Short mmCIF file of C-alpha atoms in Angstrom, two decimals:
data_model
loop_
_atom_site.label_atom_id
_atom_site.label_comp_id
_atom_site.label_asym_id
_atom_site.label_seq_id
_atom_site.Cartn_x
_atom_site.Cartn_y
_atom_site.Cartn_z
CA MET A 23 28.94 37.07 10.62
CA ALA A 24 26.76 39.72 8.95
CA MET A 25 24.09 41.73 11.44
CA THR A 26 20.89 40.85 10.59
CA LEU A 27 17.63 42.72 10.59
CA HIS A 28 16.68 40.61 13.51
CA ASP A 29 19.67 41.58 15.13
CA VAL A 30 19.43 45.14 14.48
CA ASP A 31 15.86 45.26 15.66
CA ARG A 32 16.81 43.19 19.15
CA PHE A 33 19.15 46.10 19.83
CA GLU A 34 16.56 48.52 19.18
CA ALA A 35 14.00 47.18 21.59
CA SER A 36 16.68 47.58 24.12
CA ARG A 37 18.02 51.39 23.28
CA PRO A 38 15.58 52.88 25.33
CA ARG A 39 16.18 51.13 28.68
CA LEU A 40 20.04 51.27 28.23
CA GLU A 41 19.84 55.51 27.38
CA ALA A 42 17.94 55.32 30.61
CA ILE A 43 20.48 53.56 32.16
CA ALA A 44 23.65 55.58 30.48
CA TYR A 45 21.75 58.80 31.23
CA ARG A 46 21.40 57.99 35.08
CA LEU A 47 25.30 56.50 35.08
CA LEU A 48 26.65 59.76 33.46
CA GLY A 49 24.14 62.82 34.30
CA SER A 50 24.43 64.04 30.66
CA ALA A 51 22.11 63.02 27.40
CA SER A 52 24.39 63.44 24.77
CA GLU A 53 27.22 61.37 26.77
CA ALA A 54 24.34 58.70 27.20
CA GLU A 55 23.81 58.46 23.57
CA ASP A 56 27.39 58.15 22.70
CA ALA A 57 27.53 55.43 25.32
CA VAL A 58 24.61 53.64 23.74
CA GLN A 59 26.00 54.38 20.07
CA GLU A 60 29.27 52.16 21.07
CA THR A 61 27.62 49.60 22.98
CA TYR A 62 25.86 49.18 19.25
CA LEU A 63 28.96 49.05 17.48
CA ARG A 64 30.14 46.43 19.84
CA TRP A 65 27.02 44.61 19.22
CA GLN A 66 27.50 44.77 15.63
CA ALA A 67 30.99 43.84 15.45
CA SER A 68 30.17 40.55 18.18
CA ASP A 69 28.75 36.79 17.27
CA VAL A 70 25.52 37.25 18.15
CA GLU A 71 24.13 34.21 17.86
CA HIS A 72 26.05 32.99 20.60
CA ILE A 73 24.83 35.34 22.94
CA GLN A 74 22.08 33.38 25.23
CA VAL A 75 20.82 36.57 27.04
CA PRO A 76 21.07 39.90 24.52
CA GLU A 77 19.56 42.15 27.17
CA ALA A 78 22.41 41.33 30.29
CA TRP A 79 25.54 41.18 27.46
CA LEU A 80 24.13 44.75 26.72
CA THR A 81 23.54 45.99 30.10
CA LYS A 82 27.34 44.44 30.67
CA VAL A 83 28.61 46.20 27.87
CA LEU A 84 27.25 49.48 28.38
CA THR A 85 27.42 49.77 31.89
CA ASN A 86 31.57 49.18 31.87
CA LEU A 87 31.58 51.74 29.05
CA CYS A 88 29.51 54.10 31.61
CA LEU A 89 32.36 53.13 34.43
CA ASN A 90 35.30 54.25 32.04
CA GLN A 91 33.33 57.61 31.25
CA LEU A 92 32.67 58.17 34.66
CA THR A 93 36.70 57.59 35.43
CA SER A 94 37.43 60.08 32.91
CA ALA A 95 34.93 62.37 33.51
CA ARG A 96 36.45 62.82 37.28
CA ALA A 97 39.86 64.19 35.77
CA ARG A 98 37.98 66.26 33.15
CA ARG A 99 35.72 67.94 35.82
CA GLU A 100 38.73 68.89 37.95
CA THR A 101 39.25 71.58 35.34
CA TYR A 102 35.76 72.24 34.60
CA VAL A 103 35.11 76.05 34.86
CA GLY A 104 32.25 76.74 37.70
CA GLN A 105 30.49 74.48 39.62
CA TRP A 106 29.46 71.00 37.46
CA LEU A 107 25.52 70.30 37.33
CA PRO A 108 23.84 67.63 35.32
CA GLU A 109 21.85 67.78 32.50
CA PRO A 110 18.45 68.47 33.00
CA LEU A 111 15.35 66.30 30.88
CA LEU A 112 12.02 68.09 30.60
CA ALA A 113 9.37 66.02 31.60
CA GLY A 114 8.06 63.77 28.75
CA ASP A 115 11.49 62.76 27.69
CA PRO A 116 12.00 59.15 26.68
CA MET A 117 15.58 59.24 28.37
CA LEU A 118 14.31 59.59 31.68
CA GLY A 119 13.10 55.90 31.81
CA PRO A 120 10.88 54.27 34.53
CA ALA A 121 8.98 56.08 36.32
CA ASP A 122 6.47 53.38 38.03
CA THR A 123 7.88 53.52 41.66
CA ALA A 124 9.25 55.90 44.16
CA GLU A 125 12.81 54.47 43.73
CA GLN A 126 13.13 55.06 40.13
CA ARG A 127 11.36 58.69 39.81
CA GLU A 128 14.09 59.33 42.75
CA SER A 129 17.18 58.14 40.90
CA VAL A 130 16.08 60.12 37.76
CA SER A 131 15.56 63.83 40.23
CA TYR A 132 17.60 66.39 39.80
CA ALA A 133 19.07 66.55 43.38
CA VAL A 134 19.90 62.98 43.47
CA LEU A 135 21.78 63.38 40.32
CA ALA A 136 23.25 66.13 41.98
CA LEU A 137 24.10 63.81 45.09
CA LEU A 138 25.46 60.79 42.75
CA GLU A 139 28.45 62.57 41.46
CA ARG A 140 29.64 62.31 45.28
CA LEU A 141 29.53 58.35 44.81
CA SER A 142 32.33 56.20 43.25
CA PRO A 143 31.69 54.85 39.62
CA ASN A 144 30.77 51.48 41.68
CA GLU A 145 28.45 53.02 43.94
CA ARG A 146 26.79 54.30 41.45
CA ALA A 147 26.50 51.80 38.97
CA VAL A 148 25.14 49.32 41.79
CA TYR A 149 22.52 52.23 42.96
CA VAL A 150 21.50 52.78 39.38
CA LEU A 151 20.79 49.07 38.62
CA ARG A 152 19.35 48.56 41.37
CA GLU A 153 17.26 51.23 42.63
CA ALA A 154 15.67 52.37 39.56
CA PHE A 155 15.86 49.01 37.42
CA ASP A 156 15.31 46.31 40.10
CA TYR A 157 18.39 44.00 38.74
CA PRO A 158 18.49 41.65 41.42
CA HIS A 159 22.15 41.63 43.01
CA ARG A 160 23.22 38.61 41.30
CA GLU A 161 23.34 40.15 37.99
CA ILE A 162 24.79 43.25 39.23
CA ALA A 163 27.57 41.19 40.25
CA ALA A 164 28.00 39.50 37.18
CA ILE A 165 27.63 42.57 35.33
CA LEU A 166 30.72 44.47 37.52
CA ASP A 167 32.40 41.29 38.25
CA ILE A 168 32.26 41.56 41.81
CA SER A 169 30.46 39.13 44.58
CA GLU A 170 26.80 39.09 45.32
CA ALA A 171 27.84 40.28 48.93
CA ALA A 172 30.23 43.16 47.46
CA SER A 173 27.34 44.64 45.66
CA GLN A 174 24.87 44.51 48.52
CA GLN A 175 27.62 46.56 50.93
CA ILE A 176 27.99 48.55 47.71
CA LEU A 177 24.51 49.29 47.40
CA HIS A 178 24.20 50.18 51.25
CA ARG A 179 27.33 52.64 51.10
CA ALA A 180 25.64 54.23 48.07
CA LYS A 181 21.80 54.72 49.63
CA LYS A 182 23.67 56.45 52.84
CA HIS A 183 25.62 58.42 51.04
CA VAL A 184 22.21 59.59 49.00
CA ALA A 185 20.11 59.95 52.00
CA ASP A 186 22.78 62.62 53.55
CA GLY A 187 21.00 64.69 51.19
CA LYS A 188 18.15 66.91 51.98
CA ALA A 189 14.32 65.25 52.14
CA ARG A 190 12.84 65.64 49.30
CA THR A 191 8.92 65.49 48.58
CA GLU A 192 7.20 64.32 45.69
CA VAL A 193 5.18 66.64 43.72
CA ASP A 194 2.52 66.20 40.59
CA GLU A 195 2.68 68.42 37.74
CA ALA A 196 0.01 70.56 39.10
CA ALA A 197 1.68 71.20 42.29
CA ALA A 198 4.99 71.87 41.07
CA ARG A 199 3.39 74.86 38.80
CA ARG A 200 2.11 76.34 42.07
CA ILE A 201 5.57 75.97 43.64
CA VAL A 202 6.92 77.57 40.62
CA GLU A 203 3.99 80.64 40.74
CA GLU A 204 4.48 81.23 44.06
CA PHE A 205 8.33 81.78 43.63
CA LEU A 206 8.05 83.61 40.80
CA ALA A 207 5.28 85.90 42.34
CA ALA A 208 7.83 86.14 45.20
CA ALA A 209 11.15 86.91 43.18
CA THR A 210 8.71 89.43 40.95
CA SER A 211 8.09 91.60 43.85
CA GLY A 212 11.08 93.78 44.40
CA ARG A 213 11.18 92.30 48.36
CA THR A 214 13.21 89.85 49.79
CA GLU A 215 10.83 88.68 52.59
CA PRO A 216 8.07 86.61 50.76
CA LEU A 217 11.05 84.68 49.22
CA VAL A 218 12.88 84.27 52.43
CA ARG A 219 9.48 82.71 53.46
CA LEU A 220 9.37 80.09 50.70
CA LEU A 221 13.02 78.68 51.10
CA THR A 222 14.63 76.89 54.36
CA GLN A 223 17.12 78.28 56.55
CA ASP A 224 20.13 76.33 54.93
CA ALA A 225 18.62 77.01 51.02
CA VAL A 226 21.21 76.90 48.23
CA SER A 227 21.28 77.96 44.93
CA ILE A 228 24.03 76.74 42.01
CA GLY A 229 24.47 77.47 38.83
CA ASP A 230 26.54 75.97 35.54
CA GLY A 231 27.63 77.91 32.67
CA GLY A 232 30.25 75.87 31.76
CA GLY A 233 32.19 78.87 31.25
CA LYS A 234 30.18 79.99 28.65
CA VAL A 235 27.67 82.00 30.57
CA PRO A 236 28.23 83.50 33.53
CA ALA A 237 27.81 81.98 36.82
CA ARG A 238 28.67 82.31 40.11
CA ALA A 239 31.77 79.67 40.90
CA LYS A 240 30.75 79.90 44.86
CA ALA A 241 26.83 78.23 45.66
CA PHE A 242 24.69 80.89 47.70
CA GLU A 243 23.97 79.47 50.92
CA GLY A 244 21.45 80.62 53.86
CA ALA A 245 17.89 81.99 52.87
CA LEU A 246 18.90 85.30 53.01
CA ALA A 247 21.55 85.38 50.62
CA VAL A 248 19.56 82.95 48.01
CA ALA A 249 16.62 85.25 48.37
CA LYS A 250 18.62 88.29 47.66
CA PHE A 251 20.20 86.64 44.72
CA MET A 252 17.14 85.65 43.27
CA ARG A 253 15.28 89.14 43.55
CA GLY A 254 18.70 90.80 41.57
CA LEU A 255 18.36 87.88 38.75
CA PHE A 256 14.28 88.78 38.09
CA LYS A 257 15.05 92.37 37.82
CA PRO A 258 15.02 93.50 34.62
CA SER A 259 18.14 95.20 32.65
CA LYS A 260 19.36 95.63 29.14
CA ALA A 261 22.60 93.55 30.12
CA LYS A 262 20.88 90.75 31.02
CA ARG A 263 18.75 90.68 27.75
CA ALA A 264 22.01 90.92 25.99
CA LEU A 265 23.40 88.10 27.69
CA VAL A 266 20.81 85.99 26.47
CA GLY A 267 20.26 87.63 23.28
CA GLY A 268 16.82 89.04 23.66
CA SER A 269 13.48 89.04 26.22
CA PRO A 270 12.64 85.34 27.66
CA GLU A 271 9.59 84.01 28.26
CA VAL A 272 9.78 81.95 31.38
CA TYR A 273 7.49 78.94 31.58
CA ALA A 274 6.63 76.68 34.64
CA THR A 275 7.27 72.93 33.84
CA THR A 276 8.94 69.95 35.32
CA ALA A 277 12.18 68.43 35.00
CA ASN A 278 13.92 65.14 36.25
CA GLY A 279 10.50 64.90 37.87
CA GLY A 280 10.39 67.94 39.75
CA PRO A 281 9.42 71.76 39.73
CA ALA A 282 11.36 73.58 36.87
CA ILE A 283 11.24 77.33 35.47
CA VAL A 284 12.52 77.23 32.08
CA ALA A 285 13.64 80.49 30.40
CA VAL A 286 13.01 80.62 26.57
CA VAL A 287 14.49 83.43 23.89
CA ASP A 288 13.23 82.94 20.51
CA GLY A 289 12.18 79.01 20.85
CA ARG A 290 15.95 78.21 22.42
CA VAL A 291 15.74 77.43 26.07
CA VAL A 292 19.09 79.34 27.86
CA GLY A 293 18.09 77.87 31.21
CA ILE A 294 16.17 75.73 33.35
CA THR A 295 16.27 75.81 37.31
CA CYS A 296 15.19 73.12 39.10
CA LEU A 297 13.64 73.33 42.19
CA GLU A 298 14.28 70.96 45.35
CA VAL A 299 11.54 71.01 47.93
CA THR A 300 10.77 69.56 51.11
CA ALA A 301 8.48 69.50 53.72
CA ASP A 302 9.93 72.90 55.13
CA GLY A 303 10.17 74.63 51.64
CA ILE A 304 12.23 75.32 48.81
CA ALA A 305 15.62 73.26 49.90
CA ALA A 306 17.44 74.07 46.59
CA PHE A 307 17.55 75.87 43.11
CA ARG A 308 19.81 74.25 40.23
CA SER A 309 20.04 76.39 37.43
CA GLN A 310 21.39 74.89 34.29
CA VAL A 311 22.84 77.90 31.79
CA ASN A 312 25.43 75.98 29.72
CA PRO A 313 24.19 76.28 26.34
CA ASP A 314 26.00 72.79 25.58
CA LYS A 315 23.67 71.28 28.11
CA LEU A 316 20.36 72.40 26.70
CA GLU A 317 20.42 71.65 23.75
CA ARG A 318 18.31 68.17 24.30
CA ALA A 319 16.16 70.51 26.12
CA THR A 320 15.67 73.16 23.04
CA ALA A 321 14.95 70.19 20.49
CA HIS A 322 12.20 68.44 23.27
CA TRP A 323 10.61 72.14 23.87
CA ALA A 324 10.37 72.70 20.41
CA ALA A 325 8.19 69.52 19.64
CA THR A 326 5.69 69.41 22.92
CA ASP A 327 3.25 72.02 23.73
CA HIS A 328 4.20 74.33 26.63
CA GLY A 329 0.64 76.31 27.20
CA GLU A 330 1.65 80.19 28.08
CA PRO A 331 4.02 81.74 29.86
CA LEU A 332 4.03 83.02 33.13
CA LEU A 333 6.01 85.82 32.54
CA HIS A 334 7.53 87.79 29.27
CA ALA A 335 10.77 89.71 29.42
CA ALA A 336 11.80 88.37 33.08
CA PHE A 337 15.48 89.77 32.62
#
């Protein structure tokens, strides 16, 4: 039967939720959009009148599309140049989805999205559906074609893997800005000691350039190594300006709910560094500089008010 306007409206009402699920599952906004669009095509081709619970049907189709995508993505990432990091989303991006509970906020944090890469596709799906969207195990079992008991066991394993990561500290936008300001002041001081004091002893710095922008294949580990790297990163040079196409403006903002540094050249986001903050200090810097993973951030940046930069021509 032909798709009616009512059928299209029903799908569009579900689109924000579907995109938020897909983003958490895939760690990529562009791949999430593709998965949701494929879900729409399958909805369009289905006998909609006989689908009793459209939300459940759409979630099942989307989740299984994402599981297939995750399986093939694992093979692709084996040949990925350098470190692979998720695509960061800036504050206010609707794809971040619900943020009413601590579990929802944590499920989309950049640190947790990186940790979810350790999980099997099924573990990731159960964790996202249960923790971020509060699906009961009965519905998750139906979506994944497993038993309720299996869903509960999978969630237990997934939560343990995620909990094995560093303990995070929730911060609001004002606190995030203060953290970034303090870090930038230390990074541009020309001295290593102020930076070391801000970091945990086992701090790490990871960058994803995707083979398109230089980024060290191996993470910097330890407070001193990370501090030296950051001090050098914020030391101006012609080579750095040539690399990013100009003199960046550096802003403090939030990405995936946590403090972040955004570098912008002529309106184009050229880098987003997400800071993982713990009670003991900054535990991790995860920098996304792959231009393919910054296109959505650039579009979002152009459409929002972001205030004045903290630094001009930092590189």
